[in-house]
Every structure is written in structure tokens, then in C-alpha cells.
Amino acid sequence: MNRIVTLDEFIIRRQMDFPFASGELTGLLRDIGVAAKIVNREVNKAGLVNILGVAGSENASGETVQKLDLYANDKLIECLKNSGECCGVASEEFEDYIPIPGVSSKTSKYVVVFDPLDGSSNIDVNVSVGTIFGIYRRVSDPEGPCKLADFLQPGTQLVAAGYVLYGTSTLLVYTTGRGVNGFTLDPSIGEFCLSHRDIQIPDRGNYYSVNQGYYLKFDLEMRRYIDHCSDLNLQLRYIGSMVSDVHRILFQGGIFLYPNTRKYPQGKLRLVYECNPLSFIVEQAGGKAITAQLERILELPVKHLHERVTIAIGSPGMVDEMKDFVERYSAPPMYKHAEAG
Ligand code: AHG
Ligand code: MN
Ligand code: MN
């Protein structure tokens, strides 16, 4: 029988690979692992909400029931606050970032960004959701509280990123920039156990993932590329939770697209909480992630916390092909201008 390697053991072993590591990053990843287990417990009983109470009401024990995304948000912040390994967080759920005071006069050098529950509309129908996170080394003075600039770093500066998928089983996938590894939660022992070592994305795959309902709202070049996927008999899969859709592609190959639409001219997905962390993971696994305007996601300057971007992410061969289509079929800027007017 193969020996079980738990997430904690794996993280600690990896720390030993960095001779000057102080253990802070290790502590942070462990805190996130703990939060993931707590959120997982709650996600699993989400179907009982009518028995236990609906969001905003009181459950049988008189506790106020929270919406699951707010619950996940609170648990992540709580776990990250406890150990003092993090000096601030920015969450999709909050307008502004939250500085976290040091514990026992110790100031931390890391900030964490997260989407506590991605695909939350899936919760009511028992379909997969996830948590996405990214970790940056602060750039502000370590003696003071964290600053906005700590969170507005491009994705190339990510120190670590990961996601938790609450699916048929619960999986935590993360990278610290040296490959990508996946851990499956074994509920019988309450531990994430190494199940997918050094994940590599296939060069191409059989899946394309896009909200086809918006087809007519996409630019011509994107419609051409989607037609091409269909001509190739690729299979369309769209769960409506980016983390779940990207997860399938990471493991089986394919491309996930969220281009600009008339409703979301800049794209819908958030650069800080969704696109940068997932792009870091996918690139670490050998994939690519670019905007519909063909810029590398990780190099984009981050202007504000809730900035949205377009994205094409997945197998390198397919992202390159999408790029060719955009280059070939894009209307010259003058024509676009006339079209918009
Ligand atoms: P969230 O639940 O965190 O708000 O994210 C939902 C996002 C993303 O996960 C998903 O890919 C996308 O919204 C789906 O959007 P459409 O319904 O417009 O396709
Ligand atoms: Mn999301
Ligand atoms: Mn969310």
C-alpha cells in the first residue's frame, strides 16, 4: 500500500526545500487548509438549509444562518487571523481590503486574496463550487499595517495560489511556483491527502467551456473560434463555476473562455480573486492564460481590487490556436470604432 502523505506533511517537507524559509508561508497554507475543511462541512450540508434555516433566518439552535459565501468568507478570515501569518486580506465579498494586526508584536510579510465561494449560484442545486486564493509577499513597510499596493501586484508576483473544489469529493490544488499538486479530502480521517502529484495539463483536450448562451454577444473573432471548436467536435462543458470548469480542463485538457460581452465589456471574471490565481496554477501545470485582447493575464497591471478581465485559459495548444483566430479575424480598430458608433 502507498504511504499516505497529508497536506500538512507535504507543506512542511516542501518548506525544508527552502533553506531560509521562516515557516510563515507554510503556516498560511495550513490555515487555508483548515478553513477549507470547515467550509467543506458547511457546503456538504447546504441541502439541509430548509431544515436548518434559510440565510438571514435562525436555525433550530437559534443561530443566525448565513449565506454560504459569507460563511466561507468569515471562516477564511478567522483562520487567517488566528495564526498571525498574514497581515491583510482582500476578498471578493468586501469592497476594501482588511488589515490584520500582528499577533504578539509579530508582523507578517504576506497578504492573501480570495474568492471565498466561486460559482455560488450552484449551491442551491447541489452542483460543484470552490474557493480560490492567492498569496503575495507585501511590498509595504513591514513595520506598519498593510497597504492597498500590497494587493495590487501583478499575478507574476504571486508566491502561492490554489483552489478548493467542493465536488463529488473535495480537492485542494495549490502551487508555490514549483509545480502543482492536488490533495483529496479523506472524510474518514479529516485530512487532505496527496492524490495528484505534479499535475501537467495536456497540450490539447476534448473540451471547450464557455457560456454559449452569450454567443451572439461575443465579438466576431471569438464566435469564429467557438465555431471552430464545434467543427472539431469538441465537447462543450460549462458548469458556471470557473473553478470547476478550469479544474476539468487542468486535468483533461481543453480551453475555458469568458470573453467580453455587451453586458461585460471588460469581461466578468475578477482579475485579483479569480483570474490571477487560476492563471498561475494553469501556467505552473504547463498551460496558458491570456485575455481576449491577447495579453498574458499574469502580467496585467492591477488598477483596482475588483477589476474584471476577459480570459482564455487552458491547454497551451488551444490557447495558441484561439490567439491565431483572434489575430486572423479581428476587425481593424478603425472598423471596430465605426461599428461601435
Ligand atoms: P461567483 O460565484 O464567485 O460570483 O463567480 C461566478 C463566476 C464564475 O465562477 C463563473 O465562471 C461565472 O461567474 C459564470 O458567469 P455566467 O453565469 O455569466 O456564465
Ligand atoms: Mn467567483
Ligand atoms: Mn464568489
Coordinates of N, CA and C and ligand atoms in Angstrom, one line a residue, residues 69 91-93 114-121 130-132 270 273-274, ligand 3:
D69 N -21.6 32.0 0.9 CA -20.4 32.7 0.5 C -19.9 33.6 1.7
S91 N -11.0 40.3 -0.2 CA -11.9 39.2 -0.6 C -12.9 39.8 -1.6
E92 N -13.4 38.9 -2.5 CA -14.4 39.3 -3.5 C -15.6 39.9 -2.7
E93 N -15.8 39.4 -1.5 CA -17.0 39.8 -0.8 C -17.0 41.2 -0.2
F114 N -8.8 36.3 -1.9 CA -9.6 35.1 -2.2 C -11.0 35.4 -2.7
D115 N -11.5 34.4 -3.4 CA -12.9 34.3 -3.8 C -13.4 33.2 -2.9
P116 N -14.1 33.5 -1.8 CA -14.4 32.5 -0.8 C -15.3 31.4 -1.3
L117 N -16.3 31.8 -2.2 CA -17.1 30.7 -2.8 C -17.3 31.1 -4.3
D118 N -16.8 30.3 -5.1 CA -16.9 30.6 -6.6 C -18.0 29.7 -7.2
G119 N -18.9 30.3 -7.9 CA -20.0 29.6 -8.5 C -21.1 29.4 -7.5
S120 N -21.3 30.4 -6.7 CA -22.2 30.3 -5.6 C -23.7 30.0 -6.0
S121 N -24.0 30.4 -7.3 CA -25.4 30.2 -7.7 C -25.6 28.7 -7.8
G130 N -16.4 26.2 -5.4 CA -15.0 26.2 -5.0 C -14.6 27.4 -4.2
T131 N -13.3 27.4 -3.8 CA -12.7 28.6 -3.1 C -11.4 28.8 -3.9
I132 N -11.1 30.1 -4.2 CA -9.8 30.4 -4.9 C -9.0 31.3 -4.1
R270 N -13.1 38.3 -12.1 CA -12.2 39.2 -11.4 C -10.8 38.8 -11.5
Y273 N -9.1 38.0 -7.7 CA -9.6 36.9 -6.9 C -9.8 35.6 -7.7
E274 N -10.0 35.7 -9.1 CA -10.2 34.5 -9.8 C -9.1 34.3 -10.9
Ligands
MN3 MN -17.6 34.3 -5.1

